[in-house]
Each structure stands twice: as C-alpha cells, then as structure tokens.
mmCIF file of C-alpha atoms in Angstrom:
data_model
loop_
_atom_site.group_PDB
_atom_site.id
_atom_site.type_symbol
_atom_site.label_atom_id
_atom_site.label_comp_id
_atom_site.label_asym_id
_atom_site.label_seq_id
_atom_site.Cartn_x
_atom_site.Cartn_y
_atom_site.Cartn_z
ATOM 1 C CA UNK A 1 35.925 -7.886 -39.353
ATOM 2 C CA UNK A 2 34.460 -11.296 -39.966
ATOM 3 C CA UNK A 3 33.050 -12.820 -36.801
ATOM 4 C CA UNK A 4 34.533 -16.213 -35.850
ATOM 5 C CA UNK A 5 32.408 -19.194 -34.497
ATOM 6 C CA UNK A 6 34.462 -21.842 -32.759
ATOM 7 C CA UNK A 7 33.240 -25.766 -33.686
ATOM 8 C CA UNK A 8 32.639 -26.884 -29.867
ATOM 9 C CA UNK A 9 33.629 -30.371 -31.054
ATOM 10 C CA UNK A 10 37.250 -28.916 -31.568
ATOM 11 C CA UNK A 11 36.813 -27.328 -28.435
ATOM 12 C CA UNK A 12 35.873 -30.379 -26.647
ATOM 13 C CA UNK A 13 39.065 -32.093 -28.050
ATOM 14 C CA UNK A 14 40.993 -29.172 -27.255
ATOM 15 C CA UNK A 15 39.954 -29.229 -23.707
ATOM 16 C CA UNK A 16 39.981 -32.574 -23.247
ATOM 17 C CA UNK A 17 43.193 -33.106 -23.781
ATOM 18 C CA UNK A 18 44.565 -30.500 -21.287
ATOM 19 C CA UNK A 19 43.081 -32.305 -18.747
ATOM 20 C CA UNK A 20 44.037 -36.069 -19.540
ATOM 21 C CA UNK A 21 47.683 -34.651 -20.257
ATOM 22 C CA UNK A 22 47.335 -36.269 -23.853
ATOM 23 C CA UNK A 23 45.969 -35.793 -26.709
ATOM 24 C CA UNK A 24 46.275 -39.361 -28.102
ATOM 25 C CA UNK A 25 44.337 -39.851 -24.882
ATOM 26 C CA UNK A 26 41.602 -37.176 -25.388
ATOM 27 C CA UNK A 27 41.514 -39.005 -28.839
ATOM 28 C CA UNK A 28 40.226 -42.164 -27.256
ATOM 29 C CA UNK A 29 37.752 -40.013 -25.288
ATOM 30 C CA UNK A 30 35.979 -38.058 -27.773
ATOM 31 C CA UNK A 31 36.085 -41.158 -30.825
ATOM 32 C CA UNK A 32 38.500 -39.781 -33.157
ATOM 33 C CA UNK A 33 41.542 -40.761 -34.191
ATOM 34 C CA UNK A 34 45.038 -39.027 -33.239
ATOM 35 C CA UNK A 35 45.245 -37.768 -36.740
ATOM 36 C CA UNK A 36 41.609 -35.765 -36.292
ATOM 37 C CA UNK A 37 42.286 -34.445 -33.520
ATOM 38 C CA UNK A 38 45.733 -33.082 -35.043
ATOM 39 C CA UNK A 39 44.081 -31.460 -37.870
ATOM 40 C CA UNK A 40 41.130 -29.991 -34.926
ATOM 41 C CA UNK A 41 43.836 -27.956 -33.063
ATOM 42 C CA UNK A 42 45.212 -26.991 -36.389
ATOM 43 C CA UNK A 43 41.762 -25.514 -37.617
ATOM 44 C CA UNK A 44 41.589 -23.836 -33.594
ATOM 45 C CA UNK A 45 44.604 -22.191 -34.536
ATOM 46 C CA UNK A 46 43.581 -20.664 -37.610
ATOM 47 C CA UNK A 47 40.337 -19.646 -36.527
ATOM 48 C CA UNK A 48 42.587 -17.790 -33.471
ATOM 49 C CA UNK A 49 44.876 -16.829 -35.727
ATOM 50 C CA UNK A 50 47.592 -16.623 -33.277
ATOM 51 C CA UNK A 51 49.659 -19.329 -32.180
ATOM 52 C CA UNK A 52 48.264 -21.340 -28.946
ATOM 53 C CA UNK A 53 51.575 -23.605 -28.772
ATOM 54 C CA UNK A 54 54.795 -22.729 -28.452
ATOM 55 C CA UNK A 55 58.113 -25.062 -28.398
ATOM 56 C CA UNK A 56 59.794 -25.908 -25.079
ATOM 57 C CA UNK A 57 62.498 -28.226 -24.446
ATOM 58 C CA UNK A 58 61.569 -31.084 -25.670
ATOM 59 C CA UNK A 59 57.547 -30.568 -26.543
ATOM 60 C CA UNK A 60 55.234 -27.698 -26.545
ATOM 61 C CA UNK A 61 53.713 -25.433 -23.892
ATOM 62 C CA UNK A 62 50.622 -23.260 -24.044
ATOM 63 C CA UNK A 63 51.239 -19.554 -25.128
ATOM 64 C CA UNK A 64 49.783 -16.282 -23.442
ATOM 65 C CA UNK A 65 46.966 -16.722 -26.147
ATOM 66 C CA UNK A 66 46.641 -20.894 -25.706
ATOM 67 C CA UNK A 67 45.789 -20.075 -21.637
ATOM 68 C CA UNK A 68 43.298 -17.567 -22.447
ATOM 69 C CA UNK A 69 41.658 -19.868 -24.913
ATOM 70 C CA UNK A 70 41.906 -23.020 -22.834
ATOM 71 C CA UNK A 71 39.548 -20.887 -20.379
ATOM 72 C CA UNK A 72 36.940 -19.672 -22.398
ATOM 73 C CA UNK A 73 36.871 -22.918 -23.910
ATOM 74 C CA UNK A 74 35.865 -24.550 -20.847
ATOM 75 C CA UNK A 75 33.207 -21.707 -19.938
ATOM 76 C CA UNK A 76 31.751 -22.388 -23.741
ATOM 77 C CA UNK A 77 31.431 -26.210 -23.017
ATOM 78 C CA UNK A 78 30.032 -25.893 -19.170
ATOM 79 C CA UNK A 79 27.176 -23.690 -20.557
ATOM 80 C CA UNK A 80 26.773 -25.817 -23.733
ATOM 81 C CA UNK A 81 26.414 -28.829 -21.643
ATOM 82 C CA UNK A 82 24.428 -27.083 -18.827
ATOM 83 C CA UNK A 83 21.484 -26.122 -21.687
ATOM 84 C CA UNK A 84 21.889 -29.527 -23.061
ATOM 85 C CA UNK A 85 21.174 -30.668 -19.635
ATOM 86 C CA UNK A 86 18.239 -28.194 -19.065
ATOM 87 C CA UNK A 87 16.602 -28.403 -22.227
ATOM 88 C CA UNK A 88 16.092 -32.437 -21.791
ATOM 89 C CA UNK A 89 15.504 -32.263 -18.268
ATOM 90 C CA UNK A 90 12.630 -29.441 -18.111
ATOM 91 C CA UNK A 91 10.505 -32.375 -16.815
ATOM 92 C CA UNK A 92 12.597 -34.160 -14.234
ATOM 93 C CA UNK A 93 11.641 -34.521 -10.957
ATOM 94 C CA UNK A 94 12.935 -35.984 -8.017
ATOM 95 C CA UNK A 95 15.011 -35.590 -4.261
ATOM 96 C CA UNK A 96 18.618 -36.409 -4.740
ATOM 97 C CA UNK A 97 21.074 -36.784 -1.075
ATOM 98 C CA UNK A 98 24.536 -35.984 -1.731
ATOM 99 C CA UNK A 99 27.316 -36.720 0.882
ATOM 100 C CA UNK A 100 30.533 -35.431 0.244
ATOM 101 C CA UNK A 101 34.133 -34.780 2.778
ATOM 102 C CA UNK A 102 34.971 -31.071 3.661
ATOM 103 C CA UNK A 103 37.526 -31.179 1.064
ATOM 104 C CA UNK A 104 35.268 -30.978 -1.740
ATOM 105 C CA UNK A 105 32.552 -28.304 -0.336
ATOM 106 C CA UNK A 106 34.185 -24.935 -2.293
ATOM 107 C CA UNK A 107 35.010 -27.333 -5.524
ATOM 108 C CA UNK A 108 31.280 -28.990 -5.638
ATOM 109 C CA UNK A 109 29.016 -27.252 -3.988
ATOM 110 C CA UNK A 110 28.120 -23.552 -5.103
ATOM 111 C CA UNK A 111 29.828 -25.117 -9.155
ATOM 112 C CA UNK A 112 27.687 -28.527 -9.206
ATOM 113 C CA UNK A 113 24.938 -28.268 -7.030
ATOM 114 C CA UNK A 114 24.322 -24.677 -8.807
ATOM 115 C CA UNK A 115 24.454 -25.846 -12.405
ATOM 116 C CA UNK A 116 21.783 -28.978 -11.496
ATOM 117 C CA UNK A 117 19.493 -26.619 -10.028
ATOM 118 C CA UNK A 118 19.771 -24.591 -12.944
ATOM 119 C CA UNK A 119 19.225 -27.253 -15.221
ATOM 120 C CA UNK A 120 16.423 -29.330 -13.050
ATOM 121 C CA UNK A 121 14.847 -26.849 -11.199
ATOM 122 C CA UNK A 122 12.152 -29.495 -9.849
ATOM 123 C CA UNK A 123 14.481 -31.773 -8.492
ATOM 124 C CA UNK A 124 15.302 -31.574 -4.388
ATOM 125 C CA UNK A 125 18.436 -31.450 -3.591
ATOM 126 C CA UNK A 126 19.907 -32.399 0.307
ATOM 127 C CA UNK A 127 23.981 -32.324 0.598
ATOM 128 C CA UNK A 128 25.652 -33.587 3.995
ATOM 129 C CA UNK A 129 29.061 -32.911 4.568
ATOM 130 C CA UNK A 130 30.859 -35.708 6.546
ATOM 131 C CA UNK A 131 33.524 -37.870 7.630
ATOM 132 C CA UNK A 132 33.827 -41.098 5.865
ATOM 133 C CA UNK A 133 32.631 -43.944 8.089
ATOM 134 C CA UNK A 134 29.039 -41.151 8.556
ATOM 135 C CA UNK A 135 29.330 -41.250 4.683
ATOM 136 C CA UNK A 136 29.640 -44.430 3.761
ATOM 137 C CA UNK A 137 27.262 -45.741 6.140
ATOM 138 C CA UNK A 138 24.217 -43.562 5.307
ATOM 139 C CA UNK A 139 25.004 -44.691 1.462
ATOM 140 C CA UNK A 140 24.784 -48.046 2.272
ATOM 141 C CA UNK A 141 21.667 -47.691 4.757
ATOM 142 C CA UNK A 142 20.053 -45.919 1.770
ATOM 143 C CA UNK A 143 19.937 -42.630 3.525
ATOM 144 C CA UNK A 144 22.092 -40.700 1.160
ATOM 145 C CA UNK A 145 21.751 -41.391 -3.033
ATOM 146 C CA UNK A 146 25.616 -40.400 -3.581
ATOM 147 C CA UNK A 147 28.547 -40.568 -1.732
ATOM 148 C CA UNK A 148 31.888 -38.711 -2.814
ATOM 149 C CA UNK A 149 34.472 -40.492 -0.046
ATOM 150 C CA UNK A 150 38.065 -41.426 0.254
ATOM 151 C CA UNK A 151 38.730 -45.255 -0.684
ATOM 152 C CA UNK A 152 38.660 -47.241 -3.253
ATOM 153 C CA UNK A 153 35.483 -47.553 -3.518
ATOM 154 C CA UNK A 154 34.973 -51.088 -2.152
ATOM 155 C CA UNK A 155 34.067 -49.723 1.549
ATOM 156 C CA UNK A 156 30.179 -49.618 0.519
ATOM 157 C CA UNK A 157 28.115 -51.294 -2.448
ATOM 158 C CA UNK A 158 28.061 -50.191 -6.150
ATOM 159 C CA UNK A 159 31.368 -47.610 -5.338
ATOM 160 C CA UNK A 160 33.405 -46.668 -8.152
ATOM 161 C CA UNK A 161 36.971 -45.327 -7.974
ATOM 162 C CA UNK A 162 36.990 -41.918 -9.623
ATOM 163 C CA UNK A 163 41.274 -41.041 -9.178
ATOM 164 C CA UNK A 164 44.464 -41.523 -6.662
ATOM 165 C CA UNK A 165 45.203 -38.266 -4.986
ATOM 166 C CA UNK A 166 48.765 -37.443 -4.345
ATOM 167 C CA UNK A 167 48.543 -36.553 -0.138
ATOM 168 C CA UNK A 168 51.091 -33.223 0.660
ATOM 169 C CA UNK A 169 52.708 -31.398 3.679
ATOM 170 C CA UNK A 170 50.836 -28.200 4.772
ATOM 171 C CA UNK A 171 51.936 -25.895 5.942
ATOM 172 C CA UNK A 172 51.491 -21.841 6.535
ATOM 173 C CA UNK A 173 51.635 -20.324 3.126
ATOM 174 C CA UNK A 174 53.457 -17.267 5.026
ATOM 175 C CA UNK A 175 56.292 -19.447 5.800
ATOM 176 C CA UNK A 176 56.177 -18.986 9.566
ATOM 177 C CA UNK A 177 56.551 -22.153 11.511
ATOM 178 C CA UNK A 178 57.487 -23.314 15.681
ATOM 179 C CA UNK A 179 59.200 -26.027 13.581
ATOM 180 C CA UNK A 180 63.305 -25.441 13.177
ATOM 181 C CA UNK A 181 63.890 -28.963 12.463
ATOM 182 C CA UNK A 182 66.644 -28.882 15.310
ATOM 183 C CA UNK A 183 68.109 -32.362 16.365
ATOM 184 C CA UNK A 184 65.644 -34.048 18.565
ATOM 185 C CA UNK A 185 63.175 -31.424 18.344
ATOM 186 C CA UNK A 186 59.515 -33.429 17.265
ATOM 187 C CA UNK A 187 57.727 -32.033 14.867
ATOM 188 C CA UNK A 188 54.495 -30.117 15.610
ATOM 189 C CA UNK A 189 51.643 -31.838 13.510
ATOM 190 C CA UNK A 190 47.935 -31.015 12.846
ATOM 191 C CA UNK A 191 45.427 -33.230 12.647
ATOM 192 C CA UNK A 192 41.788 -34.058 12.798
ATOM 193 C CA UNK A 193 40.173 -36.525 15.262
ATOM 194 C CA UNK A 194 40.907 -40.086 15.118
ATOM 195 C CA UNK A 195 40.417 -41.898 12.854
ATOM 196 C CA UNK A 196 41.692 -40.443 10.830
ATOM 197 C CA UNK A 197 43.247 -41.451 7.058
ATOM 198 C CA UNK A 198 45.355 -38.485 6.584
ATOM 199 C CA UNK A 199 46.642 -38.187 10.826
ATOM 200 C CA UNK A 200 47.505 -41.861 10.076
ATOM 201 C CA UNK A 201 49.732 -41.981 6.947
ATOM 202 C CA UNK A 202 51.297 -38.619 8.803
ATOM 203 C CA UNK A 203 52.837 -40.546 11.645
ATOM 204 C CA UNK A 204 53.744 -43.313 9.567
ATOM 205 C CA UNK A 205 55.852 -41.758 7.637
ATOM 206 C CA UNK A 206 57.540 -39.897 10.589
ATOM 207 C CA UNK A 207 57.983 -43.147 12.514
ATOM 208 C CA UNK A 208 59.819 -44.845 8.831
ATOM 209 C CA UNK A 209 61.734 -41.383 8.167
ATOM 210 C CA UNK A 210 62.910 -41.190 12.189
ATOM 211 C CA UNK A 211 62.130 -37.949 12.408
ATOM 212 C CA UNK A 212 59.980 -37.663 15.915
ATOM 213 C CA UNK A 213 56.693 -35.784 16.178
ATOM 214 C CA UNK A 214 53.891 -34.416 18.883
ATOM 215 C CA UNK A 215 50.646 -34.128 18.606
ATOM 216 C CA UNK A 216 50.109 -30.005 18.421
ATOM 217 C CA UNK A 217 46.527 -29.637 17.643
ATOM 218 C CA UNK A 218 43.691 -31.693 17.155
ATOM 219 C CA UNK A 219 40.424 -30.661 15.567
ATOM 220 C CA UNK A 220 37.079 -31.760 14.717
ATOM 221 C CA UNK A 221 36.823 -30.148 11.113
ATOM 222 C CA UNK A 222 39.084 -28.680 8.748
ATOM 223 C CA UNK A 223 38.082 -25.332 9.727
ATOM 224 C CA UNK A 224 39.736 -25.458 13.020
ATOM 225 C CA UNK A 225 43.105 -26.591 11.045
ATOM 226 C CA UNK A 226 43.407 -24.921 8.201
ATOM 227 C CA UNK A 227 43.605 -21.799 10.800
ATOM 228 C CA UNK A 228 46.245 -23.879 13.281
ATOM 229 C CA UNK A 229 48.247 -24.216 9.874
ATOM 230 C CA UNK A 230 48.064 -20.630 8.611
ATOM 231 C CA UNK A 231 48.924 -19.766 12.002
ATOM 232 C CA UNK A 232 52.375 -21.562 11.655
ATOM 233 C CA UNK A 233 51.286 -24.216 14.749
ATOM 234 C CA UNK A 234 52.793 -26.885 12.671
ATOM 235 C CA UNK A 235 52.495 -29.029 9.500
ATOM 236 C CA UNK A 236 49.035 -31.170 8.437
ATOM 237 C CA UNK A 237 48.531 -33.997 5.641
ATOM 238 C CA UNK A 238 45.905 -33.144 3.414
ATOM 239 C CA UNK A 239 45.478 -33.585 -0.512
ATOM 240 C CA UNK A 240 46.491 -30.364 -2.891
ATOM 241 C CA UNK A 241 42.267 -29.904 -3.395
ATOM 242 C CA UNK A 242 40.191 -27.544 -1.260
ATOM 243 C CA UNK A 243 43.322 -25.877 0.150
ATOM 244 C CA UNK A 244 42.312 -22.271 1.587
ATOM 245 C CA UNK A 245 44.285 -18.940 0.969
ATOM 246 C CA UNK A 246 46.383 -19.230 4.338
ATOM 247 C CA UNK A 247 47.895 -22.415 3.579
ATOM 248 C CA UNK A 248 50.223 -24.244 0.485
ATOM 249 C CA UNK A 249 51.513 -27.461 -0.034
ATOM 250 C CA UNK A 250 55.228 -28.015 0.319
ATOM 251 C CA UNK A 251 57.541 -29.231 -1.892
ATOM 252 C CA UNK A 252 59.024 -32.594 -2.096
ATOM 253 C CA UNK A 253 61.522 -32.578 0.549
ATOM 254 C CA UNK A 254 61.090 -29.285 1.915
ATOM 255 C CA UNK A 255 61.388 -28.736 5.371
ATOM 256 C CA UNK A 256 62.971 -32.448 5.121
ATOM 257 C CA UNK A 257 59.781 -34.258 5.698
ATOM 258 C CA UNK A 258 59.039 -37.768 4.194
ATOM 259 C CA UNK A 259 57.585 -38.461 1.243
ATOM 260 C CA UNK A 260 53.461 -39.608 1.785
ATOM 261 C CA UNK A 261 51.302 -42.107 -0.295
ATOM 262 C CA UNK A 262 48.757 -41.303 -2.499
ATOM 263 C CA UNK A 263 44.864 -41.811 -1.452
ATOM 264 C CA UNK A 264 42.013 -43.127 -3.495
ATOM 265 C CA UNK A 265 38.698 -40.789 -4.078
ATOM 266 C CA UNK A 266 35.105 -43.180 -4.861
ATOM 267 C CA UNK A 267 32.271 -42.497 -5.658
ATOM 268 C CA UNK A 268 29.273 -44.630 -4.170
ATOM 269 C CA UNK A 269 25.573 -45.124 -5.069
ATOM 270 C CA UNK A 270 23.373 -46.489 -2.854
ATOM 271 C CA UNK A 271 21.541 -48.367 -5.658
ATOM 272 C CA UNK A 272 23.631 -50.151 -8.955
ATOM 273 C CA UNK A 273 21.003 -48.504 -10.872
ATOM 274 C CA UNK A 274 19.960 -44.666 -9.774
ATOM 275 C CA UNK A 275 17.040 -42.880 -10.727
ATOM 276 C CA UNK A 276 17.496 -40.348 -13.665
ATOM 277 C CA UNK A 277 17.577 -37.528 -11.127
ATOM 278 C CA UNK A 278 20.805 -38.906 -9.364
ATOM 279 C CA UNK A 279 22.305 -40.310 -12.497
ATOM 280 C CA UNK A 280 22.663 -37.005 -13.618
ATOM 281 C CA UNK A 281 24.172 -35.700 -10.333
ATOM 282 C CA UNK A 282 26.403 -38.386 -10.141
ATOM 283 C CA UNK A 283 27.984 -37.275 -13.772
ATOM 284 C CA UNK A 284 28.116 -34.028 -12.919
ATOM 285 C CA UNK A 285 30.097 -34.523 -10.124
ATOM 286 C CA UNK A 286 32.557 -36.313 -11.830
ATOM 287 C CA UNK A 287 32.898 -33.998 -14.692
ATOM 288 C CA UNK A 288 33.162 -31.369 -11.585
ATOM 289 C CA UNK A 289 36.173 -33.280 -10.180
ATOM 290 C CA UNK A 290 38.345 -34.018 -13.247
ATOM 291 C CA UNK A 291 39.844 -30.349 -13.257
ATOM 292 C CA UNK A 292 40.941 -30.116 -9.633
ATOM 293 C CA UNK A 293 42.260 -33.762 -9.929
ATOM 294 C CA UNK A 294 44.289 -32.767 -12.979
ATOM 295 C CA UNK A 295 46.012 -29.629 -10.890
ATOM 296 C CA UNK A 296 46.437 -31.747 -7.736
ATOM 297 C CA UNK A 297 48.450 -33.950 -9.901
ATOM 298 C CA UNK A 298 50.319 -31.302 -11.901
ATOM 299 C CA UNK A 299 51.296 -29.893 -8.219
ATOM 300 C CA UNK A 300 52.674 -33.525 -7.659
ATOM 301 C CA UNK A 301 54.120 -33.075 -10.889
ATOM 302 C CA UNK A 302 55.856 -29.503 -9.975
ATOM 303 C CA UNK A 303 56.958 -30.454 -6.590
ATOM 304 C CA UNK A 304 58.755 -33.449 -7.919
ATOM 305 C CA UNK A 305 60.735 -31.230 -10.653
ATOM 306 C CA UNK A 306 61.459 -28.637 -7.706
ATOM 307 C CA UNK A 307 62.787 -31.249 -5.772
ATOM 308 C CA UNK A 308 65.198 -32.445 -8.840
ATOM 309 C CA UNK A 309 63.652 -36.133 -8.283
ATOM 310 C CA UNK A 310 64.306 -38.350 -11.875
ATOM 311 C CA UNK A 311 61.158 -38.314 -13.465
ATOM 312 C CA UNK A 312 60.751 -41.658 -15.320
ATOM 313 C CA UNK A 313 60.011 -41.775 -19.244
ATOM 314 C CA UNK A 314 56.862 -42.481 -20.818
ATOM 315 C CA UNK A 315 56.734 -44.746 -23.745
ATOM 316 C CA UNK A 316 53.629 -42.194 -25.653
ATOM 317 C CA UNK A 317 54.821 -39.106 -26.460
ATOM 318 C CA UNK A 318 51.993 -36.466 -25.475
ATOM 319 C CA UNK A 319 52.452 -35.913 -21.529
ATOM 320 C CA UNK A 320 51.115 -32.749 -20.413
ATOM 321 C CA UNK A 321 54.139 -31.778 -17.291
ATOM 322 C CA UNK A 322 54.086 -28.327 -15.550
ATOM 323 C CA UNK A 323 57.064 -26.778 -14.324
ATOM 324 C CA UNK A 324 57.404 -24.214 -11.432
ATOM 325 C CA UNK A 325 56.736 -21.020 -11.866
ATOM 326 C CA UNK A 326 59.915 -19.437 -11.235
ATOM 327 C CA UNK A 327 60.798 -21.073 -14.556
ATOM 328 C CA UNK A 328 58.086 -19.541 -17.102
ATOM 329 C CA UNK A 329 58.128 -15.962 -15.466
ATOM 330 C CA UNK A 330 55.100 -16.347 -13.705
ATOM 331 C CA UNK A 331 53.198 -17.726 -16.526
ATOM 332 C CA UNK A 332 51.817 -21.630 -16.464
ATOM 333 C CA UNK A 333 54.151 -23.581 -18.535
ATOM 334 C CA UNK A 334 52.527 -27.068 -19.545
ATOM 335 C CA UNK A 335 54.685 -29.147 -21.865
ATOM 336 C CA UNK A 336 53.575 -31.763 -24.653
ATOM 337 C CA UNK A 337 56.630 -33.870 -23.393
ATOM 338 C CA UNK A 338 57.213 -37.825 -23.560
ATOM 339 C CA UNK A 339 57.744 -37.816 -20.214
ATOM 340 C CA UNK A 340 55.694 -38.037 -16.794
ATOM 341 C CA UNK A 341 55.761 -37.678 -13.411
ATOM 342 C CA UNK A 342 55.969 -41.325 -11.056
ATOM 343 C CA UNK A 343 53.008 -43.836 -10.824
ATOM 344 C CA UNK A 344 51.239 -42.922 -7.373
ATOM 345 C CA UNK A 345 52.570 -44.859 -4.568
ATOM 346 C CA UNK A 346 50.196 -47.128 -3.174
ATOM 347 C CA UNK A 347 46.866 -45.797 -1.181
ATOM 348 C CA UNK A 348 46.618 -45.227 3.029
ATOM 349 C CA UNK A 349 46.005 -48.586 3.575
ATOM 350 C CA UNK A 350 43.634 -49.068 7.355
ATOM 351 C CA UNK A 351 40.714 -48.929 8.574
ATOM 352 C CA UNK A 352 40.907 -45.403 8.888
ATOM 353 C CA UNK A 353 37.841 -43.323 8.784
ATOM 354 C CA UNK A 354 38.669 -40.043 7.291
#
C-alpha cells in the first residue's frame, strides 16, 4: 500500500476555511486565489480517496470521512506550528502575565499555556483569572502583559477586538426548572455580583420583553452558578464558550425568553509593542480562540434555524451554516451555502464590569 503524505499547505487551506465559514475567505487568509484553493481540496480528496463533501440542499456538507479529516488536520497543524514555534524559540527568555475571565480558563489554559511552555521552556509564565474592571486595570497599570476581557477593546490602551460573541439563555441541560412560565410568575435568574455585563443585558431584556423576573441566586464566580443552573434554580446569561457538562444553551425562543445582544471579546497589551516572549503568547491565544468562537457562532447559527427565524442571504456564495442535529442523524452537518445567519446585534453597552 503506498503511504500517503498530506501537503500541510492544503491542510492549512482546508482548515482554514472551516473555521472562517468560507473558502473564498480562507483564500484571502492563506494568499491564494479562490481557484488554488479549489484545485487544494481537490488534490485532499484524491490523496483521501474518499469523498470529504457531500451535496445538501443547496451547498455541500462534510461527510463521515470530511469530519474525521477536518480533525486530524488540525492536530497535524497545532504540532507543526508548535515545533515551528520551539525550534526558533529554544533561546527565548522572559516572564509573561496573562489575565483572562473564567470563561476562557478550560479553553486557554491547560491548550495555550501548555503548548508555550512546550515550545519556550525558559519563559515564566503567571495567569490571573479575573473580572474585567481587576483585568483591565492591572493591564493598564502594567501589572499584567495580556489581557483577554470583554469589550471592545477601547476600555484600556493598545486593546484589540478579537470577535462579537452571541450571549444565550442557560439553563439546566437536564431540563428541570422552578420556572413554569405561569402568568405573573417572575422568572428565577442567576447571576454573578454586580456589575455585572451579562446580569445587566439579562434584566434588560426582561424589562423590554415584559416578562418579570427575581433575583434567585447571586454568586461571586461562575462556579457557584454553573451549579445553581444545573440544579434547575433558574436561567443565567452567559456566552455558548466555557459552558460545563450540567448546563446548555437554549434555543431562540425557548422557554419564551427574549432575544439578548451580542458582546465584544479584546484583547489588551499593556505596551503597543510587547517583548518577543508576550508577542508570541498573545498569537497563540488568538489562534486558541478562533475555534470556540467559530462553534459559539454556529450554535447562534443552529438556534436561529431551530427557532424557524428567516435567515438573511449572503451575496458570496461559500457560508459554512450548521443545522441541528436532529436533522443529520446525529452527525454535524455544515453546509457550503450562500446563505448566513444575522449580523450580531449590537454589544452590552454600560459601564458594566464583567
């Protein structure tokens, strides 16, 4: 049997596209033209020798063989780019101070912090996990390098917006909940301490939707109520990222509760120009980020098909849209459609600190 060596440069295109949702936009991103990267799946497909697209309504979705190839894909990049990283960093030295919310600790901190070490083992490493004001003011003082916070990014110097995450309903993933949505009966909700970003847009919405609401539970972390949740004490706001086993995200409109904003992620650097040590932190945290930020969107995506909302059309043909699951027989179904979900509504607006 002749052994088969996949081009990473096809992989990269092949990957990258997944996670924009485009191809003609993973073009841009990897400098080659629409055409290129055409003939690179082609030549992924051959090496395979198996189809990895299949046709779907309108576009294409990943086959059985596309989603197994899609993730060792990804595992052949992360380690080509993690020996990259090592090889031209055996000398780089250096103390590095991460902040970062609660929301991102599983998603950065044994994937990121673990590859850098890997790849710089001389370089000193200190994380804090925060709320946003403590964040945002230790970058600014200069006691923290990096900063991973919710805004816009214009809350502290040299901040740069990273994404707009789509902010969901929580509730017990169970299905259990004190809640029957009886006339007159206010809703139970969870929330963290004030101030408070998420506890903020929550009763907003509430108040504009009429529906009336009492403060349940209030905690200081997201330990405390991500167990109040799973518990069926009530419903919390959070983004789809970082959500625990006990817990899922509802639906648009389930449960009849109002639609939310979206929220702006930033990163911020205490300096306009970091060291090399940070600099390299910094990107791996963003590469880190751009897969859960691609699923918290296609759950936007899902929830708005479950919910039969219109979902407006999209001039470029190439959208990557998932559908739910009960659809595709409890396989991921991702469709090359010319179609995409709604522009995020506008960010929690206030001077809210988480």
């Amino acid at each position: 049997m002749q052994r088969v060596t996949f081009d990473l440069d096809v992989l990269r295109s092949f990957v990258t596209g997944m996670e924009l949702g485009s191809f003609a936009k993973a073009a841009n991103r990897v400098g080659r033209s629409t055409s290129a990267v055409s003939a690179q799946l082609k030549k992924l497909e051959e090496q395979v020798g198996t189809p990895l697209f299949r046709k779907a309504g309108r576009g294409l979705a990943l086959t059985e063989a596309g989603e197994t190839m899609l993730a060792y894909a990804r595992r052949l990049l992360d380690l080509n780019d993690e020996a990259a990283a090592a090889v031209r960093g055996v000398d780089l030295e250096g103390w590095v101070r991460l902040g970062l919310q609660q929301d991102f600790g599983d998603v950065l901190l044994s994937e990121v912090l673990g590859r850098f070490s890997r790849a710089h083992p001389r370089v000193r490493i200190e994380v804090r996990v925060a709320r946003n004001a403590e964040l945002l003011e230790r970058v600014t003082s200069g006691r923290l390098d990096l900063a991973l916070a919710w805004g816009d990014g214009m809350g502290a110097p040299h901040g740069e917006r990273l994404a707009e995450l789509p902010m969901r309903w929580i509730g017990s993933a169970a299905g259990c909940s004190a809640w029957t949505g009886a006339e007159g009966e206010p809703l139970p909700l969870l929330a963290i301490e004030a101030p408070c970003r998420f506890r903020d847009a929550a009763a907003a919405a509430l108040d504009r939707a009429g529906i009336p609401w009492r403060l349940a539970f209030t905690s200081p972390d997201l330990g405390g109520l991500w167990a109040a949740a799973a518990a069926g004490l009530g419903f919390t706001v959070r983004t789809p990222i970082g959500l625990p086993a006990g817990v899922r995200a509802l639906g648009s409109g389930e449960a009849g509760l109002p639609a939310l904003p979206a929220l702006p992620l930033a990163l911020h650097k205490a300096e306009a120009e970091p060291g090399l040590p940070t600099a390299r932190l910094a990107a791996l945290v963003v590469q880190a980020l751009q897969r859960p930020v691609e699923i918290a969107r296609g759950v936007q995506r899902e929830a708005l098909v479950e919910g039969r909302e219109r979902i407006a059309p999209l001039e470029h043909v190439g959208r990557l849209v998932r559908k739910p699951e009960a659809q595709v027989r409890g396989h991921r179904h991702l469709d090359l459609l010319g179609a995409a979900g709604p522009r995020g509504g506008r960010g929690a607006e206030g001077g809210a600190e988480e």
